[in-house]
Structures are given as C-alpha cells and as structure tokens.
Amino acid sequence: VSSAEIERAADVLASGGLVAFPTETVYGLGAMVVEPDAVQRVFAVKGRPAGHPLIVHLGGVASLDRWAADVPDAARRLGRELWPGPLTLVLRRSERVPAIVTGGRDTVGLRVPAHPVALGLLAALDSRRPGEAAVAAPSANRFGRVSPTTAAHVHADLGDDVDLVLDGGPCAVGVESTIVDLSGERPEVLRLGAITRDELASVLGSTPAVATGEARASGMLPAHYAPAARVVVVPEGDDVGERAADEVARAAGLGPVVLLAPSVVDDLPAEVVELEPAGPPEDYARVLYDRLRQADRLGAAAIVVVPPPAGGIGDAVRDRLTRAERGRGSA
Ligand code: TXA
Ligand code: MG
C-alpha cells in the first residue's frame, strides 16, 4: 500500500465514506466514529443487528481519554504495555462516541491496531480531522460469517458496497482481538484472541476470568464465524487419526467432505480433500479462516476439523471452531 493510497483512503473516511483496511488480526470495515450516517451504513452493509456494538480503532494510547470516560489505571497499563496489538478494552464511553457505535450501551470497545497501514490511515485522518481520528470497524464480512484475512476475502464478501479496500496482504494473526471488559468490578475476558490471559495477568497482577452466560452473551452470539458448510469438530481423546477418520466417514453421508487437520489420517478416501492447518497454533490461527473459505469454494457439505491443542492462541482457535460448529451449516 502506497502512502498516496493511504491518503486517498483518509479522504474517503473524512468525507463520510467506508474503507476496508488491514489490521494484524483481520480486515476491518471502517467509518469515522463522529460520522453517524457512515456508521449506519456499516451496519447496513454488514447486515448487522443494531444492538451489536462496533470496536473503535485509535492511533495511539494517548487518545484514550477522548473516547473513554473514567478510565481505570488497569486500562492505561494494558494500553501502554500491549498496544498497538490484538487487544480490545471495553470501557465507559465518553460523550463523543455516538450511541449508534456502541449499540446504545454506555461502554465502548477501543483498540490500537498493530498494522502499519491501519496506523498510517489513522495518522492521515488525524491530520484532516484533528482530535477526531477514531474509526469504528467491525470485521469486513457479512454478519455471522467468517472474518476476512485478505483483501480478496473482503472483495468476495462486500463487493461494491465498500468505497475503497486497502490491500495490506494476509493478516499476521488471523483471528479477532482479545476483548477485555474493564467497565465492571473486575476485568473479564469477553473474547479470546492472540493476547493470552497470562499476558493480561502479567500486566494486571492476576488472571482475569473468562465471562460466561449473560455478560458474554450480550455482545457475543454462540453461533458465529461460520462457513456455509457444516463444521464437525473431532472430539478430544486418544488416537485422533481414528476418530477423524470416523467423523469423515459419517460426514460423507452429507456430501463432499474437507478434512482440516494436520496429516493424522492415513488412507483417506480419494474424494476427501485434506487442507493442512500445519505447525504451531500460531500458524493454525493465521490460516484458519482462509481454509474455511476454501472449503466453501470447493463446495464442501462438511468440514471435519482437528483443533489445535489448548493453550495460548490455540484457545482462541478452539473457541472460533466451537462457534462455527453451531453456525449456519449446522443450523
Ligand atoms: O480484531 C478485531 O477486533 C477486529 C479488527 C477489525 O479490529 N474487529 C472485530 O470486530 O472483530 P467485530 O465487530 O467483528 O467484533 C466486535 C466484538 C463483538 O463481539 C462485539 O459484541 C464486541 O466486540 N464489543 C464491541 N464493543 C463492545 C462493548 N462496548 N461491550 C461488549 N462487547 C463489545
Ligand atoms: Mg466480526
């Protein structure tokens, strides 16, 4: 991405348009926070219910107090240590944030993305609209579907409904940011991501709980991140190869099957396509959404998946797979 393209994208945002841009996690569909009509268009383009709040992207921790109120010390420390990075902090919103951005809540999700294109865009916006450079951006996919990790994914999902797409190459992390709610009594993790609970603990002094039930459900649907094909997660246990082969055989009754797994099954039936997530959980996270999309393009009826081991970003991948399993293909 050239600096001329970034300048052009900043012009589009500053005049109330929509720009899709890369972050280190996934691509976002951005609108200026202070342009409610543009934010409204983000909801319309995504097909997203109005009560589902957007994450606000900032150029640096220095602008935290413009967009959040009553900022606790823990938020400042997390921002200083882990931003720019794949971490969203939920804080009380300042009156500068229009209600449409937060789905009517009195809290706002804020993050400073660690991608040079995203940071360049926010800096260019700040020179056009000083003090107003905050970009509300959900993942740049239609609601409920798999997040985009390349510019091609964005084009495939949103087509002409977005004014400009900045192509920053494939996203390095591949799954959405960790979300920590700091607006209550104690910090709570609302969504797992690349920033682990251990990393949070090293800044906060204790390990934050993972929210369950109501708190989590309020902004997070159990079925989400879903490809069109039915996702079947191979259950945990001994001899994963045998269990994966069993699930493949069962799923074959539905139609074409894609197996998403490190090579654990010998003697796969010829018609089963094997896509390898390969290697450490970080690599698995990076390719996950592209593999799910690939399976859809291949016309798979089912995707049988061997998840990565628990721990670190493996937990985030497992969380997304569980939601995908409950998603559209299995509905
Ligand atoms: O990595 C990411 O976070 C990506 C990139 C583009 O930054 N963005 C992203 O946005 O994943 P989206 O809209 O697809 O997911 C935002 C999540 C939703 O589950 C939403 O409910 C939650 O953040 N969220 C946002 N603001 C919130 C708030 N005030 N309270 C609770 N949850 C909030
Ligand atoms: Mg999303």
Short mmCIF file of N, CA and C and ligand atoms in Angstrom, two decimals, residues 26 46 48 52 138-148 176 191 224-225, ligand 2:
data_model
loop_
_atom_site.label_atom_id
_atom_site.label_comp_id
_atom_site.label_asym_id
_atom_site.label_seq_id
_atom_site.Cartn_x
_atom_site.Cartn_y
_atom_site.Cartn_z
N VAL A 26 -7.68 -9.23 11.62
CA VAL A 26 -8.50 -9.47 10.44
C VAL A 26 -8.73 -8.11 9.77
N LYS A 46 -23.00 -4.70 6.47
CA LYS A 46 -22.73 -5.98 7.11
C LYS A 46 -23.98 -6.82 7.33
N ARG A 48 -25.74 -6.22 10.01
CA ARG A 48 -25.52 -6.45 11.43
C ARG A 48 -26.64 -5.84 12.25
N HIS A 52 -25.57 -4.59 18.20
CA HIS A 52 -24.28 -5.28 18.25
C HIS A 52 -23.16 -4.25 18.10
N PRO A 138 -16.03 -3.02 12.39
CA PRO A 138 -16.22 -4.46 12.64
C PRO A 138 -15.39 -5.21 11.60
N SER A 139 -15.28 -6.51 11.74
CA SER A 139 -14.64 -7.31 10.70
C SER A 139 -15.42 -7.11 9.40
N ALA A 140 -14.69 -7.07 8.28
CA ALA A 140 -15.27 -6.67 7.00
C ALA A 140 -15.94 -7.84 6.26
N ASN A 141 -16.81 -8.55 6.97
CA ASN A 141 -17.55 -9.67 6.39
C ASN A 141 -19.03 -9.44 6.63
N ARG A 142 -19.89 -10.18 5.91
CA ARG A 142 -21.32 -10.11 6.24
C ARG A 142 -21.54 -10.74 7.61
N PHE A 143 -22.55 -10.28 8.31
CA PHE A 143 -22.79 -10.68 9.70
C PHE A 143 -22.88 -12.19 9.88
N GLY A 144 -22.17 -12.69 10.90
CA GLY A 144 -22.27 -14.11 11.27
C GLY A 144 -21.32 -15.02 10.51
N ARG A 145 -20.66 -14.46 9.48
CA ARG A 145 -19.82 -15.30 8.63
C ARG A 145 -18.35 -15.21 9.05
N VAL A 146 -17.51 -15.88 8.28
CA VAL A 146 -16.09 -15.95 8.58
C VAL A 146 -15.41 -14.60 8.33
N SER A 147 -14.58 -14.14 9.27
CA SER A 147 -13.88 -12.87 9.10
C SER A 147 -12.88 -12.94 7.95
N PRO A 148 -12.65 -11.80 7.27
CA PRO A 148 -11.70 -11.78 6.15
C PRO A 148 -10.26 -11.58 6.63
N GLU A 176 -9.72 -12.68 15.50
CA GLU A 176 -10.06 -11.37 16.04
C GLU A 176 -9.39 -11.13 17.40
N ARG A 191 -13.77 -12.13 24.85
CA ARG A 191 -13.45 -12.91 23.64
C ARG A 191 -11.97 -13.29 23.71
N HIS A 224 -21.45 -18.28 15.38
CA HIS A 224 -20.82 -17.14 14.73
C HIS A 224 -19.63 -17.68 13.95
N TYR A 225 -18.97 -16.86 13.19
CA TYR A 225 -17.75 -17.26 12.49
C TYR A 225 -17.97 -18.52 11.66
MG MG B 2 -16.94 -9.94 13.25
#
